[in-house]
mmCIF file of C-alpha atoms in Angstrom:
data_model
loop_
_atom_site.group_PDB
_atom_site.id
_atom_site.type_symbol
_atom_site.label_atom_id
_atom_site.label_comp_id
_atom_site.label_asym_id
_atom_site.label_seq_id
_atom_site.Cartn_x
_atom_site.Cartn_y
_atom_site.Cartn_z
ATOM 1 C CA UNK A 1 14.216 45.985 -9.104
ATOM 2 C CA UNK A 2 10.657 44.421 -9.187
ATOM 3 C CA UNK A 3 10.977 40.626 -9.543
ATOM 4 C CA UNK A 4 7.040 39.764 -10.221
ATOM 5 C CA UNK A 5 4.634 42.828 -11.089
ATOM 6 C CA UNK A 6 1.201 42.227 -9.957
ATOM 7 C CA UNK A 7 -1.798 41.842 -12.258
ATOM 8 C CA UNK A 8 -5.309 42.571 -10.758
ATOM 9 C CA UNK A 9 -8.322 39.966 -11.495
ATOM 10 C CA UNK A 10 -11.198 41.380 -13.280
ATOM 11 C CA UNK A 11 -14.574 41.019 -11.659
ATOM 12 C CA UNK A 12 -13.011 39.382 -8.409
ATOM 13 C CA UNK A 13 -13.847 40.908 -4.661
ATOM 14 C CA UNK A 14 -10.823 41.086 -2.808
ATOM 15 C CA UNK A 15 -11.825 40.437 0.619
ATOM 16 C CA UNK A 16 -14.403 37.725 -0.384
ATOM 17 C CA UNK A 17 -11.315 35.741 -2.115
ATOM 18 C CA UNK A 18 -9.264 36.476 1.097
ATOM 19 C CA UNK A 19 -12.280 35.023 3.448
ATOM 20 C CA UNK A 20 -12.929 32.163 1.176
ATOM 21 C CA UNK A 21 -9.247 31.070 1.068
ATOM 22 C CA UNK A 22 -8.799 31.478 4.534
ATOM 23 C CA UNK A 23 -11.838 29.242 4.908
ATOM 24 C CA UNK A 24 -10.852 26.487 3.027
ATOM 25 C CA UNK A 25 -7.058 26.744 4.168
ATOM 26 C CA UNK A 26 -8.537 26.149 7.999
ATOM 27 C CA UNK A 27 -10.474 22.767 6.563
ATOM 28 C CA UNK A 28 -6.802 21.502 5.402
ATOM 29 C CA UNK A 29 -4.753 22.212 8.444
ATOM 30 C CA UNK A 30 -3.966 20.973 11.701
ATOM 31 C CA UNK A 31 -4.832 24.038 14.019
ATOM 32 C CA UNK A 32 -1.196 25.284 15.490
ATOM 33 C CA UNK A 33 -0.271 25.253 12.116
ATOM 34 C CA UNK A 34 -3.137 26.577 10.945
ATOM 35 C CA UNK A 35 -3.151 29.900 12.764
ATOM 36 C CA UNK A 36 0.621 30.093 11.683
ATOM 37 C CA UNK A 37 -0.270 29.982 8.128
ATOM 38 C CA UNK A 38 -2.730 32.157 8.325
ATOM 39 C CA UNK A 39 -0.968 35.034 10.484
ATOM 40 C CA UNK A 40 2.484 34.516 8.405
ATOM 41 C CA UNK A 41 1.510 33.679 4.946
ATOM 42 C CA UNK A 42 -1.886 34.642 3.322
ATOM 43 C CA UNK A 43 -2.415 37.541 1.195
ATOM 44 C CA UNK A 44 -4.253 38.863 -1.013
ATOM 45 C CA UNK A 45 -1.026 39.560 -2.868
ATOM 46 C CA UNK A 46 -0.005 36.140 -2.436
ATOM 47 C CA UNK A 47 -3.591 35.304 -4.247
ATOM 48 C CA UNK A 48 -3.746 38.089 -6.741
ATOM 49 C CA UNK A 49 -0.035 37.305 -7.795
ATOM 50 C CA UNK A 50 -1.040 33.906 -9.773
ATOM 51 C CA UNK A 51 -3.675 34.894 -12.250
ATOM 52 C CA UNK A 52 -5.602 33.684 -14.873
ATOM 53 C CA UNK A 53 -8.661 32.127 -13.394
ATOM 54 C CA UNK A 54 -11.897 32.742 -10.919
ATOM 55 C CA UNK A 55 -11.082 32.583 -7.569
ATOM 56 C CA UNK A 56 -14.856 33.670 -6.264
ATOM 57 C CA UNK A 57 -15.516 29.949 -5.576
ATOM 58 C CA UNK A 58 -13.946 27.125 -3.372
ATOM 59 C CA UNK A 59 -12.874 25.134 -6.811
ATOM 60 C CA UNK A 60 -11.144 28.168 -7.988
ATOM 61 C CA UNK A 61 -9.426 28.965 -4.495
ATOM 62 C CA UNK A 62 -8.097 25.365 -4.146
ATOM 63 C CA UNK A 63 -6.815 25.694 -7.505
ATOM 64 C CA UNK A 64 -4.767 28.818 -6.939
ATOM 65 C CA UNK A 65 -3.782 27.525 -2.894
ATOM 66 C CA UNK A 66 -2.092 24.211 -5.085
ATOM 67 C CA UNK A 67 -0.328 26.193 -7.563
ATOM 68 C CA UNK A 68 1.208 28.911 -4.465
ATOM 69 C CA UNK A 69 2.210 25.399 -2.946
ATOM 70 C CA UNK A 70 3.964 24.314 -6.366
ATOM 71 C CA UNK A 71 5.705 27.939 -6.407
ATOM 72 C CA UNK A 72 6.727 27.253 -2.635
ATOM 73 C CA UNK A 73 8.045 24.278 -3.391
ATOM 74 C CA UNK A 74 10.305 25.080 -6.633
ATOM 75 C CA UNK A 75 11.512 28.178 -5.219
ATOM 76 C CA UNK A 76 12.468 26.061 -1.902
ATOM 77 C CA UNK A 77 14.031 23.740 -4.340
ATOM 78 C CA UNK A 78 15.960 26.458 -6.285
ATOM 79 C CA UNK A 79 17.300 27.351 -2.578
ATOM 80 C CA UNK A 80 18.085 24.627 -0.987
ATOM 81 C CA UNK A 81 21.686 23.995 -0.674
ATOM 82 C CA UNK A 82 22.961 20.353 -0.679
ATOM 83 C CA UNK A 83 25.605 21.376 1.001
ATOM 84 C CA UNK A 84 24.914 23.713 3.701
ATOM 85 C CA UNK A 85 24.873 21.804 7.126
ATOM 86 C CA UNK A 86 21.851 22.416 9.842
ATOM 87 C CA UNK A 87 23.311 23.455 13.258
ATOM 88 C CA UNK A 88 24.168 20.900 15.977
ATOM 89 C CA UNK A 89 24.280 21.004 19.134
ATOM 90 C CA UNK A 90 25.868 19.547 22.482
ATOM 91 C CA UNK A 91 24.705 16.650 24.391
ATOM 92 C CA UNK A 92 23.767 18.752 27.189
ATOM 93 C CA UNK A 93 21.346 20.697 24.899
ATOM 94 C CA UNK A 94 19.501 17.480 24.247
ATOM 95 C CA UNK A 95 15.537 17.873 24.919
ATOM 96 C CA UNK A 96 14.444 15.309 27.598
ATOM 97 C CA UNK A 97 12.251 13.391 27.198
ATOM 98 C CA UNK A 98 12.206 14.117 23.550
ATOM 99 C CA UNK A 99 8.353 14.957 22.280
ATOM 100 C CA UNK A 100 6.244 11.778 20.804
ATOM 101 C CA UNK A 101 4.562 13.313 17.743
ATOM 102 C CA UNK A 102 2.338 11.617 15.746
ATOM 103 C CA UNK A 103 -1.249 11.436 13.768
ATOM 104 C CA UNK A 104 -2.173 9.387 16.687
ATOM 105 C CA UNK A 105 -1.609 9.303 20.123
ATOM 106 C CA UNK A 106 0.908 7.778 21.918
ATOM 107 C CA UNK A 107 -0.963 5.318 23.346
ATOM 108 C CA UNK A 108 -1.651 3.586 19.381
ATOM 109 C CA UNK A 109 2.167 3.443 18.785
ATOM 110 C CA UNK A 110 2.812 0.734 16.246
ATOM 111 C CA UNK A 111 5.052 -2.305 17.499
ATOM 112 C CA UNK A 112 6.785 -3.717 14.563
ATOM 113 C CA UNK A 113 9.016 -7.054 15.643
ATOM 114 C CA UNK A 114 12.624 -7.082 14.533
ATOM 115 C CA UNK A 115 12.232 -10.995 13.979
ATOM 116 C CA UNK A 116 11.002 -10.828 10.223
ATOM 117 C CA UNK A 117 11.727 -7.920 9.910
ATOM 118 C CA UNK A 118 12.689 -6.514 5.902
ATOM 119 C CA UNK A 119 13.168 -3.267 4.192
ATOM 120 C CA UNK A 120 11.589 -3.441 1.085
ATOM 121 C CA UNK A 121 13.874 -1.654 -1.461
ATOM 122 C CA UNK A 122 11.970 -1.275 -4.578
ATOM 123 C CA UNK A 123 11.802 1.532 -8.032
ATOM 124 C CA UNK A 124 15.189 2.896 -9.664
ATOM 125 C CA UNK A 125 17.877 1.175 -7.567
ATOM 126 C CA UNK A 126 19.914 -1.414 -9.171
ATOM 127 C CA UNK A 127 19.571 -3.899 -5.817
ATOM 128 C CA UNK A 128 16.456 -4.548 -4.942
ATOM 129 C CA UNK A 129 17.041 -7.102 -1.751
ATOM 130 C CA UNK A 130 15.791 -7.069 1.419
ATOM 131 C CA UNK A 131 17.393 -5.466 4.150
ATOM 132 C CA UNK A 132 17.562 -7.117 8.012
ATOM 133 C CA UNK A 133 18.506 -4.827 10.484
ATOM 134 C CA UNK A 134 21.514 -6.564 11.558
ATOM 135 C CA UNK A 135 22.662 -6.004 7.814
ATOM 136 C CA UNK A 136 21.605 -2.130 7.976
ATOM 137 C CA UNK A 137 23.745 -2.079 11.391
ATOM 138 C CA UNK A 138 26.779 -3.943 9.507
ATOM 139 C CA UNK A 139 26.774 -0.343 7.503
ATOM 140 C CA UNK A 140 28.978 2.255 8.441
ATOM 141 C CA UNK A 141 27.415 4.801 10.545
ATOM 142 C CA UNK A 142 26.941 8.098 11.533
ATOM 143 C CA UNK A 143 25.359 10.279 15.028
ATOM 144 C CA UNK A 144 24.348 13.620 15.310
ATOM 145 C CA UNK A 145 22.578 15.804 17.736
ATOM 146 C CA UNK A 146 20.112 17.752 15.113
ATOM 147 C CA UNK A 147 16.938 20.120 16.273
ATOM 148 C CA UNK A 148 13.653 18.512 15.412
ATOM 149 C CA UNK A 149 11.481 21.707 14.016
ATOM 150 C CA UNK A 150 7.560 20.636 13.757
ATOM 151 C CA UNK A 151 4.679 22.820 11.150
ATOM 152 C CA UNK A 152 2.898 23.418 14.827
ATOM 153 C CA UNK A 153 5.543 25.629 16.155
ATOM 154 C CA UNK A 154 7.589 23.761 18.747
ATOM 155 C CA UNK A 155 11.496 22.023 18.606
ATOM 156 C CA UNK A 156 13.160 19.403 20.336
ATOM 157 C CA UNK A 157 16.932 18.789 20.156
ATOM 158 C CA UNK A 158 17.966 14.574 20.193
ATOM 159 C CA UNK A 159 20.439 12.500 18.777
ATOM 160 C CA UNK A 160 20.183 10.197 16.127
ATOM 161 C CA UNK A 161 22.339 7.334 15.334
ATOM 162 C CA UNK A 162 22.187 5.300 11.729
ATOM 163 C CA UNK A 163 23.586 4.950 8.223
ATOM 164 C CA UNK A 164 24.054 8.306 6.278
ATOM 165 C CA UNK A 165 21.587 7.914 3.647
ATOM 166 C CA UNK A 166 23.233 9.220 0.922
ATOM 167 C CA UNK A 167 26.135 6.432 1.169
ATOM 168 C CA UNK A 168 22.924 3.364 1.516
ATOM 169 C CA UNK A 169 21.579 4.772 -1.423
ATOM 170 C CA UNK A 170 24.988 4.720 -3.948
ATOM 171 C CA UNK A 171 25.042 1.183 -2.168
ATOM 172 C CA UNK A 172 22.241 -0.073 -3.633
ATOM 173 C CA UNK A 173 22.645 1.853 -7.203
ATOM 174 C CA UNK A 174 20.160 4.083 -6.927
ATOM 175 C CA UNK A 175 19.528 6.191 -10.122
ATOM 176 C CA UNK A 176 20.639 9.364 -8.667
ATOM 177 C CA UNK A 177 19.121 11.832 -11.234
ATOM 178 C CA UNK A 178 15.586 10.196 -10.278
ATOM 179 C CA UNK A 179 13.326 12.787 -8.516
ATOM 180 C CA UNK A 180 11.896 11.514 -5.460
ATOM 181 C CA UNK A 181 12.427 8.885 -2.920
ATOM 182 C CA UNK A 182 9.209 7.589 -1.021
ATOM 183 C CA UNK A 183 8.604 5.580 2.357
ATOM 184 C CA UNK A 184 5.796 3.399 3.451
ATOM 185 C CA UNK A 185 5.247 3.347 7.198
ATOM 186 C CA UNK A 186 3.804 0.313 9.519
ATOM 187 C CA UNK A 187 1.169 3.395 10.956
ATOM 188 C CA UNK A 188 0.095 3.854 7.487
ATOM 189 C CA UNK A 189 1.838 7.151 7.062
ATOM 190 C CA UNK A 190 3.796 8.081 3.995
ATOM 191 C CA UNK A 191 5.691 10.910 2.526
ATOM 192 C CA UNK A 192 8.494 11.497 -0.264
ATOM 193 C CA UNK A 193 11.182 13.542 -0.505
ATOM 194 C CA UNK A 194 13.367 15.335 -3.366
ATOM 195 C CA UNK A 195 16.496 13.625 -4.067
ATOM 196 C CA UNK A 196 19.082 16.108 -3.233
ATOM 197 C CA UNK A 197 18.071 16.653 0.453
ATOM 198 C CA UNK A 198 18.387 12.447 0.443
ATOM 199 C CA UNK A 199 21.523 12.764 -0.453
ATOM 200 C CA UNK A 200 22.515 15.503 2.122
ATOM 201 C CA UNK A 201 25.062 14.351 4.586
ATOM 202 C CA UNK A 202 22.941 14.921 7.213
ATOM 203 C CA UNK A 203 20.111 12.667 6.220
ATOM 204 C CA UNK A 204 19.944 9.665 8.326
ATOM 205 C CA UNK A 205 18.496 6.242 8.386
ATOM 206 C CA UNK A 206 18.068 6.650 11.733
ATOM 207 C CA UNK A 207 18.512 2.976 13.682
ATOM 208 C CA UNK A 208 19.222 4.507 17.339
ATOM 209 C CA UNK A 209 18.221 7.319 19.509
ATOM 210 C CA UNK A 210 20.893 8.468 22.154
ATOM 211 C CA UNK A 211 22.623 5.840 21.786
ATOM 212 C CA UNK A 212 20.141 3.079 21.955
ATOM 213 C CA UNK A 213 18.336 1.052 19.707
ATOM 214 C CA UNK A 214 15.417 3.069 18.131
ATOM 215 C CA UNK A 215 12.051 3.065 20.323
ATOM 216 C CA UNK A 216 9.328 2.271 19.042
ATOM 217 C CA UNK A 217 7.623 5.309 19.971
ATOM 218 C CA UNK A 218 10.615 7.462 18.100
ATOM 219 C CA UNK A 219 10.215 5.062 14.895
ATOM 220 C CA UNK A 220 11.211 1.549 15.394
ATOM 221 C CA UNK A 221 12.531 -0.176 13.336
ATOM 222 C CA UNK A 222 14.056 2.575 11.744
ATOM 223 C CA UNK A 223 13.381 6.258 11.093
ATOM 224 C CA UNK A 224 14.545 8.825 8.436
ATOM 225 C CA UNK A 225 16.353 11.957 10.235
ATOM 226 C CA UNK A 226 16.549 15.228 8.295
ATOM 227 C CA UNK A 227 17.210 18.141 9.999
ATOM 228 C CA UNK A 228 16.888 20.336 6.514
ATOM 229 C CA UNK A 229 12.971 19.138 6.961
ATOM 230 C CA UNK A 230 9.784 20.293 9.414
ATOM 231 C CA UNK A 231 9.263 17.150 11.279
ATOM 232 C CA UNK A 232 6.250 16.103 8.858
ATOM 233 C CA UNK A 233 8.861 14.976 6.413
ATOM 234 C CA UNK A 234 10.630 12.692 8.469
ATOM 235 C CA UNK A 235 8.687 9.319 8.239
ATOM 236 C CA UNK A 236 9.353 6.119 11.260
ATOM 237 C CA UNK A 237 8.484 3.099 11.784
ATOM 238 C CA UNK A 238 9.618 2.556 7.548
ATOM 239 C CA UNK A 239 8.247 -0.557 6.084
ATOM 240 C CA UNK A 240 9.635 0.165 2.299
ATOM 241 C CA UNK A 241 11.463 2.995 0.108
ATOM 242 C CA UNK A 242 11.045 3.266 -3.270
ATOM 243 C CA UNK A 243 13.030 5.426 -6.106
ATOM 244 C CA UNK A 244 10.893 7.000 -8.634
ATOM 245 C CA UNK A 245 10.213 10.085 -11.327
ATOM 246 C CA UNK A 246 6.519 9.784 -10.578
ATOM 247 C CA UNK A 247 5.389 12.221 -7.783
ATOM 248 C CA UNK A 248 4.421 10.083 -4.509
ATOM 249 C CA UNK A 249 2.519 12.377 -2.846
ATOM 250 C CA UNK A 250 2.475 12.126 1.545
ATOM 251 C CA UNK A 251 -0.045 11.811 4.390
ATOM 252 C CA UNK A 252 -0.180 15.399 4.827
ATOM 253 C CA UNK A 253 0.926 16.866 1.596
ATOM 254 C CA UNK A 254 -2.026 15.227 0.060
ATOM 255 C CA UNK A 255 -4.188 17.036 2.867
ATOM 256 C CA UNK A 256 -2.470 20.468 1.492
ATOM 257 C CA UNK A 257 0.807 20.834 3.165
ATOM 258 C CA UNK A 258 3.517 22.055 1.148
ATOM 259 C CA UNK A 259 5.677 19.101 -0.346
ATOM 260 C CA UNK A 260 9.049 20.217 0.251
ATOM 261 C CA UNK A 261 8.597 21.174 3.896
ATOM 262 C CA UNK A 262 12.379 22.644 4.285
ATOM 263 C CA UNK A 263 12.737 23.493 7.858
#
């Protein structure tokens, strides 16, 4: 059965549009995932498959790359499964040292001082207060050994300790139909994710990594652990959250990564 049947663009030269997308996609990318992207994922079919404008000029190809990233990202939401778990994995299997992996290297790692230290709660939750880490380690919580999968092609395995993020959430009466739930980072990084892989049991508010408190290279003071996400999506070092229907955006979706980044 033939689920999409393909239209051809009037007027357009095929292997033009393929050059000029591939162009513009290597502007937008970091380079490991660049080449993977390009080897894996662009086609003409992929271009000629969402029609209705010009794609013989860079506005016109950016215009058809963002809607292929919208399509990713419903059809990843369509198939994502709240409750399917990620594998896990055995303490010996644990990658040591784990990878650093940043923006920056990890000589700029940001030191953020527990003394003073807040989570700023703020958007469609019904308690908007402050949270100290010695209340956040009050919580019940939770440890798993989960495989770290990055958008440049390697893994790591580690284990993460913290507060299931699903239960801090109904804690703090979040409006759980809401669409997105964003993070604000002391490096300046941000990201958002959809709502139903924050409420999968295996996202974590990660306070502790193998058993001790949370470095600040892996994301003092806190970190958000999903293994259902490429490592891009998981932000550290979080500042504030906030609960919202408005789309947030991220550091490296707004540079043209897909949004929902499922691993």
């Amino acid at each position: 059965m033939s689920i999409f049947k393909r239209r051809t663009l009037p007027h357009v030269d095929a292997d033009s549009a393929l050059h000029d997308a591939r162009k513009l996609l290597e502007k937008r990318m970091a380079p490991a995932a660049r080449r993977d992207f390009l080897r894996t994922s662009l086609t003409l079919g992929g271009l000629s498959m969402l029609t209705g404008c010009s794609i013989s000029d860079n506005e016109s190809v950016e215009a058809v790359l963002g809607r292929i990233s919208r399509f990713n990202d419903k059809a990843q939401g369509w198939l994502f499964d709240p409750n399917r778990l990620a594998p896990t994995y055995s303490a010996a299997e644990i990658t040591r040292p784990f990878p650093f992996n940043a923006y920056y290297g990890e000589d700029e790692v940001r030191v953020v001082k527990e003394e003073g230290y807040r989570l700023e709660v703020t958007g469609l939750v019904a308690d908007k207060q402050r949270w100290t880490l010695d209340a956040l380690r009050a919580l019940p919580q939770q440890d798993q050994i989960t495989r770290h999968i990055c958008v440049e092609g390697w893994s790591a395995i580690g284990r993460w300790g913290g507060v299931p993020f699903g239960d801090f959430l109904r804690r703090i009466g979040t409006d759980l139909s809401a669409k997105y739930v964003g993070f604000k980072c002391a490096d300046d990084y941000y990201t958002s994710i959809d709502m139903a892989t924050a409420l999968h049991p295996q996202t974590l508010l990660t306070l502790t990594y193998d058993g001790e408190p949370l470095p600040p290279k892996y994301g003092f003071p806190m970190k958000l652990r999903m293994p259902t996400k490429l490592g891009y999506k998981n932000p550290k070092n979080i500042m504030a959250m906030f609960v919202t229907n408005t789309y947030p955006g991220g550091y490296w979706e707004d540079q043209g990564y897909n949004w929902f980044g499922g691993s």
